[in-house]
Coordinates of C-alpha atoms and ligand atoms in Angstrom, one line a residue:
X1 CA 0.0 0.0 0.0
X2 CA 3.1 2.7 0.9
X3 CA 4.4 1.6 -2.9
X4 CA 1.0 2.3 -4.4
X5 CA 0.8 6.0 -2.1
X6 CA 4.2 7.1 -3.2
X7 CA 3.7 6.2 -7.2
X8 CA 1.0 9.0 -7.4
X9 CA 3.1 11.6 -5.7
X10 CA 5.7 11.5 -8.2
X11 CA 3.5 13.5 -10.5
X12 CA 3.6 16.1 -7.9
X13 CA 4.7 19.4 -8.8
X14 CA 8.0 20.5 -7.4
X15 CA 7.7 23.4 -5.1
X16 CA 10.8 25.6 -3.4
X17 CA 9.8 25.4 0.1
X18 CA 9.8 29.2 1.2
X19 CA 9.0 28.5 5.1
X20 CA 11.8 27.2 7.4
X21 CA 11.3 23.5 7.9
X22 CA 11.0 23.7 11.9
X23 CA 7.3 24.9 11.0
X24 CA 6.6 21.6 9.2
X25 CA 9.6 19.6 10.1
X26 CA 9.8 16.2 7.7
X27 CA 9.9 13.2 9.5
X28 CA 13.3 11.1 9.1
X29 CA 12.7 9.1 6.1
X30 CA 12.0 5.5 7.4
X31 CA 14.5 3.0 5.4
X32 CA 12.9 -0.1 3.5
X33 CA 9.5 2.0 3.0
X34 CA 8.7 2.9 -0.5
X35 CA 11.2 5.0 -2.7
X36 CA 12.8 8.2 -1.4
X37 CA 12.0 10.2 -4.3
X38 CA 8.4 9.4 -3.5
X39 CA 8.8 10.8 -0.2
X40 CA 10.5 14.3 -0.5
X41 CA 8.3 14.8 -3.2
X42 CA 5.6 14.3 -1.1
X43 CA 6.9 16.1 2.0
X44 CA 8.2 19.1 -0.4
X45 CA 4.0 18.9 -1.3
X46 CA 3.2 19.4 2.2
X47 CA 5.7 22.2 3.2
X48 CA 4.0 23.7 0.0
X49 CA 1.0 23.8 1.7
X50 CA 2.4 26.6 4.1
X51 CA 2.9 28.6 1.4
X52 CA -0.5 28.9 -0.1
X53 CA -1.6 33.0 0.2
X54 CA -5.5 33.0 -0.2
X55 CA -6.8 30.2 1.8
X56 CA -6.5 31.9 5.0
X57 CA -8.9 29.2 6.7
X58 CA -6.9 26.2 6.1
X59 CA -3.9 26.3 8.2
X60 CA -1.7 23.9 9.2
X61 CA -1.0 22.2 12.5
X62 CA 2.2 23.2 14.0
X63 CA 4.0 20.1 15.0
X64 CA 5.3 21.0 18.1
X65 CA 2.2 22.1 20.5
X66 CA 2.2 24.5 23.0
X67 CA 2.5 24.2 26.1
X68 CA -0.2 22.6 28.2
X69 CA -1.6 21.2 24.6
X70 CA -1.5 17.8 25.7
X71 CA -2.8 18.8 29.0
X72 CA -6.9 16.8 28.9
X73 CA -8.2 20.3 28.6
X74 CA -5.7 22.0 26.3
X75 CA -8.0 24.3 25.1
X76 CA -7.5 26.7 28.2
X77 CA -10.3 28.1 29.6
X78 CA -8.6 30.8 30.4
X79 CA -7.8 32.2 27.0
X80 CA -11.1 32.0 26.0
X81 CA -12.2 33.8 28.9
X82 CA -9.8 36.7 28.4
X83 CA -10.0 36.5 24.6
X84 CA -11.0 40.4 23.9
X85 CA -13.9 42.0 23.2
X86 CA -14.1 44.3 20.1
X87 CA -12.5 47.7 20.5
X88 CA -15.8 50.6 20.4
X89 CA -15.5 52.8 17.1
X90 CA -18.0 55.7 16.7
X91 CA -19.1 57.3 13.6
X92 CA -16.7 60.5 13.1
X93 CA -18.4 61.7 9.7
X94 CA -21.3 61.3 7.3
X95 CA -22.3 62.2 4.0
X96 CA -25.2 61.3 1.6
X97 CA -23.9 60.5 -2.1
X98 CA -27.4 60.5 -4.4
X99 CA -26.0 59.3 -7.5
X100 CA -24.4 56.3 -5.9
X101 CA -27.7 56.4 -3.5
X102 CA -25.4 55.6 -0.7
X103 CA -24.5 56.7 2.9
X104 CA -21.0 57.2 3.0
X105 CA -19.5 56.6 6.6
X106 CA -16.0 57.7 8.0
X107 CA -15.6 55.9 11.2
X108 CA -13.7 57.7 14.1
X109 CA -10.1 55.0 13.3
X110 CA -10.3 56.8 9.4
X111 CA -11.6 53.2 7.9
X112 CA -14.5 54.5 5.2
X113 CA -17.6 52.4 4.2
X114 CA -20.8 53.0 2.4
X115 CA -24.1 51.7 3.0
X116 CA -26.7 51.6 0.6
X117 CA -30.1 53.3 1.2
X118 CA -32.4 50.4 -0.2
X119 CA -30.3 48.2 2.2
X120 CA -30.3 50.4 5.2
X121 CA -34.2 50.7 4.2
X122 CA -34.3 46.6 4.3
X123 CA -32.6 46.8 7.4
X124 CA -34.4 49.6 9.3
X125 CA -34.9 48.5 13.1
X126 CA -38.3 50.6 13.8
X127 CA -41.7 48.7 15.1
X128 CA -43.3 48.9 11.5
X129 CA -40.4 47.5 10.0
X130 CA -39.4 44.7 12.5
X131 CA -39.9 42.9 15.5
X132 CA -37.2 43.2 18.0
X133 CA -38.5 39.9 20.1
X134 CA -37.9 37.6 17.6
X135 CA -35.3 39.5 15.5
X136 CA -37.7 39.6 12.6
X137 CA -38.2 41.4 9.7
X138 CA -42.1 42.1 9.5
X139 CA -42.1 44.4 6.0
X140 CA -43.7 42.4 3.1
X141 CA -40.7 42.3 0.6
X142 CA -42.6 43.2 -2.3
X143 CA -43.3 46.3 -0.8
X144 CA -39.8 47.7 -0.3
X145 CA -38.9 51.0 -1.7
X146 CA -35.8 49.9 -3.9
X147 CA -35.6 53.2 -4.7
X148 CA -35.8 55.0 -1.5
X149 CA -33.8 57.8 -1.1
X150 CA -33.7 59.4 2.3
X151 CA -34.7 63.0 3.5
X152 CA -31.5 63.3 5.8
X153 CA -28.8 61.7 7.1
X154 CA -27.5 62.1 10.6
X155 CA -25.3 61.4 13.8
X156 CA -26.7 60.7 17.7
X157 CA -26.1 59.9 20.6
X158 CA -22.4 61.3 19.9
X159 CA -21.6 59.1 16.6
X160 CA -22.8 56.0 18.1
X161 CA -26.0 56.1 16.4
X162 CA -26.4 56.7 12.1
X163 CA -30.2 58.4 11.7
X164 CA -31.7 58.2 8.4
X165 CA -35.0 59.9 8.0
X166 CA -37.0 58.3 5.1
X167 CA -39.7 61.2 5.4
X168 CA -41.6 63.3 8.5
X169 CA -42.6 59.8 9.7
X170 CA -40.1 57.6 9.0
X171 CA -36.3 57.1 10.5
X172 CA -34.1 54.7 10.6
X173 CA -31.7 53.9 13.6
X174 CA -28.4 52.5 13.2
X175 CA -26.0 51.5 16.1
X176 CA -22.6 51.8 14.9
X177 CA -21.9 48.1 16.9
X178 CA -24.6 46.7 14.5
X179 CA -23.1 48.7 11.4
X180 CA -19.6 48.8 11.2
X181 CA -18.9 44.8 10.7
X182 CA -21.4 44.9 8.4
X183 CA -19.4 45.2 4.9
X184 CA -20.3 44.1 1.4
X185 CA -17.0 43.0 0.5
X186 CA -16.3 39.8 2.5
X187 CA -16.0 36.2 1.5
X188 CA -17.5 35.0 4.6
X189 CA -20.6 36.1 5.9
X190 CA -20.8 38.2 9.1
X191 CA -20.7 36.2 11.6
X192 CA -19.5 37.3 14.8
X193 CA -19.0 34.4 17.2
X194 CA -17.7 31.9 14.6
X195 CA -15.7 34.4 12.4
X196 CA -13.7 34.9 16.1
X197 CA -12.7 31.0 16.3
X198 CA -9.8 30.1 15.8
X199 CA -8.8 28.9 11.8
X200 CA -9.6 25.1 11.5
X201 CA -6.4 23.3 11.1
X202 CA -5.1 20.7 8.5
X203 CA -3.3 17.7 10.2
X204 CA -2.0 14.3 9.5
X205 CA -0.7 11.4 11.5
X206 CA 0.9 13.5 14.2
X207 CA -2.4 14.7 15.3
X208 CA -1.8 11.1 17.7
X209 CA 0.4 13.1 19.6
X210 CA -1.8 16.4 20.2
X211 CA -5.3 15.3 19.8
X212 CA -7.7 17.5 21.1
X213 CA -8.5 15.8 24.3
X214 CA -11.7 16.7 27.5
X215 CA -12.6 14.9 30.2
X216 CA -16.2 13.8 29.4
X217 CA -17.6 15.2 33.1
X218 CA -16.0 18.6 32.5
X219 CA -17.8 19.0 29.4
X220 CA -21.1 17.7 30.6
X221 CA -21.0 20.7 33.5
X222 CA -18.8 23.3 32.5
X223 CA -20.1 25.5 29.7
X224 CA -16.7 26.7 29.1
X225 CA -15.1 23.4 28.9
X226 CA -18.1 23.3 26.2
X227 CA -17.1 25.1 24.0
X228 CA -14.0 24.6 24.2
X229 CA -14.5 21.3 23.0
X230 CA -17.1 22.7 20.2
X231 CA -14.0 24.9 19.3
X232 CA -11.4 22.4 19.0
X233 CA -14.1 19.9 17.6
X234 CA -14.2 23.3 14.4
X235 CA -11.0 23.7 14.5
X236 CA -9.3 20.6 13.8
X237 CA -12.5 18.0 13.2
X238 CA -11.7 15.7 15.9
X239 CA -11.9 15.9 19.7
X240 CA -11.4 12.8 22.2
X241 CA -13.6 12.6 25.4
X242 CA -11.9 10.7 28.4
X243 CA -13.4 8.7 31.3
X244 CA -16.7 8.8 29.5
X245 CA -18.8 5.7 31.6
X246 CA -18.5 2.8 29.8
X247 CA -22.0 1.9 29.5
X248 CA -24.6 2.5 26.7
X249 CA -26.2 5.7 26.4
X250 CA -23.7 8.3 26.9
X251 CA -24.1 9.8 23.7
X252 CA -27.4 11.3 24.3
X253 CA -26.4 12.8 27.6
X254 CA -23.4 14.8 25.6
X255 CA -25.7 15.7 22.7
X256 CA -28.2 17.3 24.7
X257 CA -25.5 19.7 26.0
X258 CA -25.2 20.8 22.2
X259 CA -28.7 20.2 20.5
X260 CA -30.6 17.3 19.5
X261 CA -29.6 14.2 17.7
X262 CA -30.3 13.0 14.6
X263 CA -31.9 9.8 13.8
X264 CA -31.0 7.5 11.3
X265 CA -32.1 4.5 9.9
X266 CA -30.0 2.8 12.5
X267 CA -32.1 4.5 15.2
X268 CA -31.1 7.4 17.1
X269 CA -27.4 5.3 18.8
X270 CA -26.3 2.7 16.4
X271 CA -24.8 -0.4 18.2
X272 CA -21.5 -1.0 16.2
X273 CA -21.2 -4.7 17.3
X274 CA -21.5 -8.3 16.1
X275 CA -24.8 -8.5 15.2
X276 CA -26.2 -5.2 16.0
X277 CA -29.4 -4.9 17.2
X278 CA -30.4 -8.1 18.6
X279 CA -33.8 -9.0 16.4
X280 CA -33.9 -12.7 15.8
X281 CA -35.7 -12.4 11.9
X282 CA -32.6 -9.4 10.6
X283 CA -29.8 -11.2 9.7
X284 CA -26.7 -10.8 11.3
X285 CA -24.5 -9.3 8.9
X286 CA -26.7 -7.1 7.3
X287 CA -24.6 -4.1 7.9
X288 CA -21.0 -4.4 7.3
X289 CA -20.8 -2.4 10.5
X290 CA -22.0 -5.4 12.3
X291 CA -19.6 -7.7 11.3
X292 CA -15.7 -8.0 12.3
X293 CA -14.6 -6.7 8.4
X294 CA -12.6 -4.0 8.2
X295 CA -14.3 -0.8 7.2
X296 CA -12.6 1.1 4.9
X297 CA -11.9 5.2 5.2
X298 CA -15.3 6.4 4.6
X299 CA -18.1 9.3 5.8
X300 CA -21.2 7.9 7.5
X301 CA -24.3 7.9 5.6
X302 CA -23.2 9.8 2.5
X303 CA -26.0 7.7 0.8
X304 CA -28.0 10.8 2.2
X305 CA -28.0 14.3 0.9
X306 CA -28.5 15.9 4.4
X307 CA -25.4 13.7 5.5
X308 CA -24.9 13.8 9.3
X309 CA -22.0 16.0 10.5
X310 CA -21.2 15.5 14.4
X311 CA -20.5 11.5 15.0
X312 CA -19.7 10.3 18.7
X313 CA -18.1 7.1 18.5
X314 CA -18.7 5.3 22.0
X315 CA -16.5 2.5 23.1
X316 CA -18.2 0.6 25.2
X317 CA -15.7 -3.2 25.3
X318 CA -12.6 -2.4 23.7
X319 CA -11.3 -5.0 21.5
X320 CA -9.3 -7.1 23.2
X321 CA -7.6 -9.6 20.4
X322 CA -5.9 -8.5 17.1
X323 CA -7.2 -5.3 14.8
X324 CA -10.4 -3.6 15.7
X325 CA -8.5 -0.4 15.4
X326 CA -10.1 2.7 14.8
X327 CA -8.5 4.7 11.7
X328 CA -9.2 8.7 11.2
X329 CA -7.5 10.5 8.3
X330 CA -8.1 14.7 8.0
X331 CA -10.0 14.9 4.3
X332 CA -9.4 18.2 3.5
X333 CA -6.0 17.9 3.9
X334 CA -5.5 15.5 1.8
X335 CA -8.0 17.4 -0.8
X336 CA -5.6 20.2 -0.3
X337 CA -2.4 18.2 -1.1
X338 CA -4.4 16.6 -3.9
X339 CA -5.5 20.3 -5.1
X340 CA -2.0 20.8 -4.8
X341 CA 0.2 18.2 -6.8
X342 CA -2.8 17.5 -9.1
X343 CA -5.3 20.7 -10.0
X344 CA -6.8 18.0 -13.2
X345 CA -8.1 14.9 -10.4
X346 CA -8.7 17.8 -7.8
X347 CA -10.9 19.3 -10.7
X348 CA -12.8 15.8 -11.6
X349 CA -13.4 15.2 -8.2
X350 CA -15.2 18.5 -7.3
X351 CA -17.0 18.9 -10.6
X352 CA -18.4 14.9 -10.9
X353 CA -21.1 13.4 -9.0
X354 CA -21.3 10.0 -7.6
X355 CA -23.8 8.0 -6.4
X356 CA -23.8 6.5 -2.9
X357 CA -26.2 3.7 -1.8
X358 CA -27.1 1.9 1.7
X359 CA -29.7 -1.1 1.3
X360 CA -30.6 -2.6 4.7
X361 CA -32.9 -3.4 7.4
X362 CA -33.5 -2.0 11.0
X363 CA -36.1 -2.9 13.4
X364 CA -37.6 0.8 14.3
X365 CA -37.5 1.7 10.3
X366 CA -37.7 -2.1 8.6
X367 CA -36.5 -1.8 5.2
X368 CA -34.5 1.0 3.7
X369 CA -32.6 1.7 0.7
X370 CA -31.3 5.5 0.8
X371 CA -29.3 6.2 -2.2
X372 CA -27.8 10.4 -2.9
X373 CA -25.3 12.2 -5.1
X374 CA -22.2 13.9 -4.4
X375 CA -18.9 15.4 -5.7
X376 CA -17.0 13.6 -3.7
X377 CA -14.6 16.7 -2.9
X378 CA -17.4 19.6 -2.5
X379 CA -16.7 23.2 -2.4
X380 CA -18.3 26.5 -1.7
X381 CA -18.8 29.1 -4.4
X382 CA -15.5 30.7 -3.2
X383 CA -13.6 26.9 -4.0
X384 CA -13.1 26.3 -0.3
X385 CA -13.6 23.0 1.1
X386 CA -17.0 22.7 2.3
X387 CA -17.4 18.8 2.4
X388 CA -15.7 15.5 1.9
X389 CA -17.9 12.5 0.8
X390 CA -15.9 9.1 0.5
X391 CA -17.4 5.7 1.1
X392 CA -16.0 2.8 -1.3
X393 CA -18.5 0.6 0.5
X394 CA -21.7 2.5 0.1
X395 CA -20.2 4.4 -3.8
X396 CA -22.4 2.3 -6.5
X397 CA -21.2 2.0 -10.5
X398 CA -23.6 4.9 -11.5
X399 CA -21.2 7.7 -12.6
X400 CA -22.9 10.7 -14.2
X401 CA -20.2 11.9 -16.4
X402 CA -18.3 12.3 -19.9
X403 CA -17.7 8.0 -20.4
X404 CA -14.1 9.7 -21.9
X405 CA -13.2 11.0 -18.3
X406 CA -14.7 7.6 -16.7
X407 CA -10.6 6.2 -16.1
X408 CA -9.4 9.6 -15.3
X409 CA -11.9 9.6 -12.5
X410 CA -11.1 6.6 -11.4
X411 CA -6.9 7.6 -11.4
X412 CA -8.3 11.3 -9.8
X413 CA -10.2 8.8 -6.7
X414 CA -7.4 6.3 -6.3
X415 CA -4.8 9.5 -6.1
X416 CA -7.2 10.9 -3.3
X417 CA -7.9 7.4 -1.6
X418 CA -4.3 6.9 -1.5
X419 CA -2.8 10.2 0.2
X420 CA -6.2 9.6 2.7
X421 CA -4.3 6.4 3.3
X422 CA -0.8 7.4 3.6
X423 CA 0.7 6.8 7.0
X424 CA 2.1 10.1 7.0
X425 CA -2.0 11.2 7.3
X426 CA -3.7 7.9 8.4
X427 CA -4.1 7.7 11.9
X428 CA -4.4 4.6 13.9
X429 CA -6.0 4.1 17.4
X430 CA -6.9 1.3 19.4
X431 CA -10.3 2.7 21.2
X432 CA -10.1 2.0 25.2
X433 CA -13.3 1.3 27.2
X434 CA -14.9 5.1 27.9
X435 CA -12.5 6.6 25.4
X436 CA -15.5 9.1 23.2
X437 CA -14.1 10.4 19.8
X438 CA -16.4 12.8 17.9
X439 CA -15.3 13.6 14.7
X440 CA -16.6 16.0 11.7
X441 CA -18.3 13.4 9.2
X442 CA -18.3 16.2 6.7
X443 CA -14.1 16.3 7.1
X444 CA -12.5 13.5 8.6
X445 CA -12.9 10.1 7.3
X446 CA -12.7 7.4 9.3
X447 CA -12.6 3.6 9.6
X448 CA -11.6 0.2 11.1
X449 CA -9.4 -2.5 11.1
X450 CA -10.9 -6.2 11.2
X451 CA -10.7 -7.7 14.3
X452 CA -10.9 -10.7 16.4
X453 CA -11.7 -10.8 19.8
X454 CA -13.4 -13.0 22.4
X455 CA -14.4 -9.8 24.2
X456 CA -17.3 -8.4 21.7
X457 CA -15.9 -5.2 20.5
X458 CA -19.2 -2.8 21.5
X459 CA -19.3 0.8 20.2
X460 CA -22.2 3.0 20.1
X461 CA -22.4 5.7 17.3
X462 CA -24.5 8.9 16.9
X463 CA -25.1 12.1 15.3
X464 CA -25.9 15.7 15.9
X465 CA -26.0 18.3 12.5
X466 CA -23.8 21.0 12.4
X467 CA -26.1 24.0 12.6
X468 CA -26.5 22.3 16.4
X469 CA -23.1 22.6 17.2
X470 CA -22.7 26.5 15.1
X471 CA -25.8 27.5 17.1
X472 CA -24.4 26.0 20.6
X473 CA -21.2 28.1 19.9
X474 CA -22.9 31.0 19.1
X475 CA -25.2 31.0 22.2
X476 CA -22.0 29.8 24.2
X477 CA -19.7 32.8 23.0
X478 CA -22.6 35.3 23.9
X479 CA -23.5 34.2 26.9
X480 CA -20.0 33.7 28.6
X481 CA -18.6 37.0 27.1
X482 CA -21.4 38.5 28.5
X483 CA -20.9 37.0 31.9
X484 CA -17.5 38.5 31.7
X485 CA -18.8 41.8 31.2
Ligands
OGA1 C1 -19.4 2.3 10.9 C2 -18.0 2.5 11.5 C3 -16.4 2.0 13.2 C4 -16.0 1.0 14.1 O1 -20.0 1.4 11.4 O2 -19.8 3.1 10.1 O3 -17.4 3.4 11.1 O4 -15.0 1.2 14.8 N1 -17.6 1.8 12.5 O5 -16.7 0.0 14.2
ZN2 ZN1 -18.6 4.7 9.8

């Protein structure tokens, strides 16, 4: 398998590394393993990586952490609680620019921005116009004035407040908190408690030795140990819980700290054990997951279009005999390697669908057969990552694309499957008994080894969506900043 990972990095385009190597130190090459050209083409790839200008949310992890990074909260608390609130700037001048039918605004630090008046009409704060309970808009839409033009524009309240007067009747209040992070030219939406988290960060194998790691108590009764763990969980897709009780339904008692769960087909907790639910008339092995196979790198239930996003794997009995290792590998970095030392299979994999399909039977659902389609690297409309969906079990033969590009699909996958595989980013773990690892299904891939073992290797899996754990963060950020204040 290392032969077949190093062949495809050959093709990879040499880069001058521009960054010192103690950023992104090279392992020693390991002797007898592959071919060294294979290797420092592929390291020379990564250190690339730290190079690239315009993806500033997509960094790397540094190898060596900080200190207390290890520590079982290494996400201090502390930071977070100091982390600063946003400096108060006041609106120093105003002017009203009719042919551009904008407000300009200079703000008192000399930054300049202008505001549309049909948007600061959509946006107007007064009881006609909205309702502040439920932070509504109440104005049908097809009754906005796109061409407003206000009366007059004004300061109060000493430049805190921006007054536009639509007519006699009619003004709208602007708070220059509310206004100034509002801009029209940014990539990302406004978004105040996410856009201050931390960038997420690319890693590989080393993530064994700086995994994100809580104590499972902490985070069920300390809000800040919450999202701390909702922030690491963003940052680098995968969090361990320690000293979780190694008993069944521990899942649901986490997820209700963050939102609710989502049910599958396999019931709200999965049972990933010989067997799996124990109903006499459903065959044994009628999920793979309920065999002692190995599962392959894959997402969970990418035969669904709303895949789920937040999966708590449980162990319950650790496997006691050979395999039964658990196997995570970070997918957008190796989308971003793959982007990297091949733009043509990066380009066929984020432009083609594929169709993923899970036949089976459960007792609360009975039959199913759930089948979706996905690129299988999916972007965002500014090409950032937005979604990895990778499942050789579940992918069925239906292809929907030029039959000429069917075999450089299949060389653009195997490239992909392969740096997903490589032990420089595979990483391998042998689950102990109340060890809890969540991990980003829309991101990290995971898997297993095949096993054998007297002992009845018993994990529970689970889900919660991500606009559960954005939402959590959000309300989490406000309410603890506020507690500061
Ligand atoms: C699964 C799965 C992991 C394991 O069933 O989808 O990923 O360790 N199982 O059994
Ligand atoms: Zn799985």
């Amino acid at each position: 398998m290392i032969r077949n990972g190093l062949k495809i990095l050959r093709n990879f385009r040499p880069y001058s590394p521009r960054l010192p190597c103690s950023v992104w130190p090279p392992r020693p090459l390991q002797t007898g393993q592959g071919n060294a050209r294979g290797l420092s083409a592929m390291f020379t790839a990564r250190r690339s990586l730290l190079q690239l200008p315009a993806r500033p949310e997509l960094s790397k992890i540094v190898p060596k952490p900080p200190r207390g990074y290890q520590s079982v909260n290494w996400y201090s608390s502390q930071a977070s609680r100091e982390a600063s609130l946003d400096t108060h700037v006041k609106i120093r001048s105003l002017s009203k620019d009719d042919s551009r039918r904008m407000v300009n605004v200079t703000w008192s630090d000399g930054t300049k921005q202008d505001y549309p008046f049909v948007w600061l009409l959509d946006n107007c704060f007064c009881t006609d116009c909205y309702h502040v309970e439920s932070q509504c808009r109440l104005l049908p839409f097809d009754e906005l004035d796109i061409d407003a033009n206000p009366e007059s524009v004004e300061t109060v309240n000493h430049g805190d407040t921006l007054r536009v007067s639509w007519n006699r009747h009619h003004h709208s209040d602007f708070n220059s908190d509310w206004l100034r992070p509002n801009r029209f030219d940014q990539a990302e939406p406004r978004d105040d408690a996410l856009s201050a988290l931390p960038t997420p960060k690319l890693w590989g194998a080393e993530i064994a030795q700086s995994l994100p790691r809580f104590e499972f108590q902490e985070v069920l009764s300390d809000d800040w140990a919450l999202l701390d763990f909702l922030k690491a969980f963003h940052e680098f897709g995968i969090v361990k819980l320690e000293r979780t009780p190694a008993e069944p339904n521990q899942i649901p008692i986490l997820a209700k700290r963050i939102g609710p769960m989502r049910e599958t087909s396999f019931g709200l907790i999965q049972p990933l054990r010989k067997g799996g639910y124990e109903v006499e008339d459903l065959g044994q092995d009628r999920a793979l997951s309920y065999t002692t196979k190995a599962l392959n790198l894959h997402n969970d239930m990418s035969c669904l279009y709303e895949t789920t996003c937040m999966a708590f794997f449980h162990c319950i009995i650790a496997s006691d005999g050979k395999g039964g290792e658990s196997i995570y590998s970070d997918g957008f970095h190796a989308a971003e390697m793959l982007r990297l030392a091949d733009p043509r299979a990066f380009r066929l994999l984020s432009t083609n669908q594929q169709e993923f399909r899970l036949v089976g039977a459960e007792p609360h659902v009975g039959d199913f057969d759930h089948r979706s389609h996905h690129f299988p690297i999916m972007l965002d409309h500014f090409g950032q990552l937005k979604a990895i969906h990778y499942s050789t079990h579940a992918r069925t033969p239906s292809l929907r694309m030029a039959v000429d590009d069917v075999k450089a699909m299949y060389s653009a996958l195997q490239s992909f499957s392969k740096l997903l595989e490589s032990p420089e980013n595979a990483y391998y773990v042998k689950l102990q008994k109340g060890d809890m690892v969540v991990v980003n299904n829309h991101r990290v891939l995971h898997g297993r080894t095949p096993f054998e073992d007297s002992n009845e290797r018993y994990l529970e899996l689970g889900y919660v969506d991500w606009d559960h754990v954005t939402s959590r963060m959000r309300v989490l950020q406000n309410k603890l900043n506020s507690d500061k204040v």
